[in-house]
Tab-separated table of C-alpha atoms in Angstrom:
chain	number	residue	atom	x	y	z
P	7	UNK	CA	96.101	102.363	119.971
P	8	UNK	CA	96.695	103.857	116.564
P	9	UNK	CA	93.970	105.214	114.065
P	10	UNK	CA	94.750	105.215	110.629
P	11	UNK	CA	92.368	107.351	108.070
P	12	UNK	CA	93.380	107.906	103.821
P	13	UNK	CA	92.352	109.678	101.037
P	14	UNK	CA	93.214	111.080	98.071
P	15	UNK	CA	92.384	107.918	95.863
P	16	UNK	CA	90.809	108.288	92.931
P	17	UNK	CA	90.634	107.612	88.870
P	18	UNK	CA	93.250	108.972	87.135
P	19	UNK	CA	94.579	108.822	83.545
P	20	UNK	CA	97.755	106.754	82.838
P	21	UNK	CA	100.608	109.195	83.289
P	22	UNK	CA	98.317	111.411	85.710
P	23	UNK	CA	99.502	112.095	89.268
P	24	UNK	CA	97.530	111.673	92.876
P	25	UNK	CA	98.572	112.125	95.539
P	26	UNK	CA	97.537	109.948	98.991
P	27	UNK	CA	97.116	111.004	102.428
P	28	UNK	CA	97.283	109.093	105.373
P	29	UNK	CA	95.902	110.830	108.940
P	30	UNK	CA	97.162	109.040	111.984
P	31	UNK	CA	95.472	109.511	115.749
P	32	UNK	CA	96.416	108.016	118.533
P	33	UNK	CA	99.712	106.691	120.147
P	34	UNK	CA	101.959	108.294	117.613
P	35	UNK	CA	105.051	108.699	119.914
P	36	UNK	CA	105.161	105.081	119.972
P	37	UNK	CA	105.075	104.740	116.199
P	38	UNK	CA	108.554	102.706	114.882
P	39	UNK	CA	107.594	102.785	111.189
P	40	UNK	CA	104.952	103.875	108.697
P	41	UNK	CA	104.520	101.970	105.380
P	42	UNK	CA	101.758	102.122	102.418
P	43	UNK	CA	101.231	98.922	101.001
P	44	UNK	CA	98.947	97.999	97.525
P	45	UNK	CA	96.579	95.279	96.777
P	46	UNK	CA	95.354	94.474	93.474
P	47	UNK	CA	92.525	92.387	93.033
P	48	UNK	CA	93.701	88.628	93.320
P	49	UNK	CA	96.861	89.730	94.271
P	50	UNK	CA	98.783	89.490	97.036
P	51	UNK	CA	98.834	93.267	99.458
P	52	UNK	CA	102.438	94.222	98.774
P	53	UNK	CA	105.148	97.027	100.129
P	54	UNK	CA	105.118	100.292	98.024
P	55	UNK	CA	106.823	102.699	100.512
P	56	UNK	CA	108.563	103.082	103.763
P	57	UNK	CA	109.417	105.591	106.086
P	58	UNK	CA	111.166	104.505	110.047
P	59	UNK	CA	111.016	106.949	112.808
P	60	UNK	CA	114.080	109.132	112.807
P	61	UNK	CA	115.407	108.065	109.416
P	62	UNK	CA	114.516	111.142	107.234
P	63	UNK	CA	114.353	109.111	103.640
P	64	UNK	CA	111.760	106.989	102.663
P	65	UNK	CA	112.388	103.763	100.899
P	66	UNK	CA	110.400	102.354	97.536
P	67	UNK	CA	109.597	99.129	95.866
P	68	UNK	CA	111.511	98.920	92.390
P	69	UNK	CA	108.297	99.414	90.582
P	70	UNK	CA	107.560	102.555	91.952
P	71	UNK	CA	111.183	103.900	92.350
P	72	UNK	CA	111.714	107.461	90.874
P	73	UNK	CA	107.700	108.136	90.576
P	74	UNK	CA	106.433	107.912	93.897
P	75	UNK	CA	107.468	109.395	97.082
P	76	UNK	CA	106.220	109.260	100.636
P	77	UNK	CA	106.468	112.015	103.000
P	78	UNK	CA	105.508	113.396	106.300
P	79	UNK	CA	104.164	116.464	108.053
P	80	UNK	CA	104.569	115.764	111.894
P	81	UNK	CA	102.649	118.950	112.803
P	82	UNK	CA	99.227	117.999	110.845
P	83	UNK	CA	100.165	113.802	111.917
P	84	UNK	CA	99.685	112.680	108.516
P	85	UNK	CA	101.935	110.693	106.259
P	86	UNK	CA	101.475	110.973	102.503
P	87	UNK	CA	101.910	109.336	99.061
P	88	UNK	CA	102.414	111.226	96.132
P	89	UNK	CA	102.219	109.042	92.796
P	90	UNK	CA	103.353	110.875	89.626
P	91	UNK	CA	103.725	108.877	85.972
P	92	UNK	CA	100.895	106.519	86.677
P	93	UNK	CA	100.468	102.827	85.309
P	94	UNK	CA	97.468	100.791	84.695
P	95	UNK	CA	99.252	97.951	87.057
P	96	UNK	CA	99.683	100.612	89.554
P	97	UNK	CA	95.845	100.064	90.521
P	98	UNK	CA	94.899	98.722	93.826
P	99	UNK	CA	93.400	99.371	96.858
P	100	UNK	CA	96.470	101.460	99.174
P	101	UNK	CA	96.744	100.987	102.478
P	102	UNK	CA	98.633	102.970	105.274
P	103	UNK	CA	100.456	100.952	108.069
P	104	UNK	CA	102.313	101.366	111.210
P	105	UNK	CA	103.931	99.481	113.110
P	106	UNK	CA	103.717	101.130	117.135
P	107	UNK	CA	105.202	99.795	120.282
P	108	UNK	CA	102.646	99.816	122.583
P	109	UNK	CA	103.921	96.860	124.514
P	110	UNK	CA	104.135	94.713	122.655
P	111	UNK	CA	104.130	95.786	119.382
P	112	UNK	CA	101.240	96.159	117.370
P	113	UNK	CA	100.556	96.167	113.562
P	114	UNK	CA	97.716	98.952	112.385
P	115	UNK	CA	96.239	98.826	108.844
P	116	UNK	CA	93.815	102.035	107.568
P	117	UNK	CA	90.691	100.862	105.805
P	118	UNK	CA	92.272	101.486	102.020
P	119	UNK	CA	91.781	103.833	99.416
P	120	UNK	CA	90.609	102.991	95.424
P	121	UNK	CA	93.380	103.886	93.108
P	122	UNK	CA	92.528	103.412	89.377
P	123	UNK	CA	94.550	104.329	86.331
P	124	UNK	CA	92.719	104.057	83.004
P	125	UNK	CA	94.898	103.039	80.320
């Protein structure tokens, strides 16, 4: 089993900056990847960021190439999202997700976090 808690979201200005955190609990060792994902309302959820165990770069959707960037601090567990030069479209509930091999694998999905950017 794998808990997944963020934060961080907010209402922010267009251009502002804020900066998501995911906590994870649980089976980490058995984590394979880590992924936020967006939903805007009557939208489909979509892939933002990604970040596989042992790979040390993260990878990015093209809309959010070169102004967000995902990170991780192993000793505190918690994976975050840090969103500079923010859009009106980049509003949406954000998730956190793993993926964990638990036998069999298993999907996990946080509850979400409210990111709004005024225009």
């Amino acid at each position: 089993q794998v808990q997944l808690v963020e934060s961080g979201g907010g209402l922010v200005q267009a251009g502002g900056s804020l900066n998501l955190s995911c906590q994870i609990s649980g089976d980490i060792n058995k984590i394979k990847w880590t992924q936020w994902h967006r939903q805007a309302p009557g939208k489909q959820r979509e892939l933002v960021a990604g970040l596989s165990s042992g790979r040390p770069f993260a990878t990015y959707a093209e809309s959010v190439q070169a102004r967000f960037t995902m990170s991780e601090d192993k000793a505190k567990n918690t994976v975050y999202l840090l969103m500079n030069s923010l859009k009106p479209e980049d509003s949406g509930v954000y998730f956190c997700y793993v993926r964990a091999d638990v036998g069999p694998e298993y999907d996990y999905w946080g509850q979400g976090t409210q990111v709004t950017v005024s225009s």
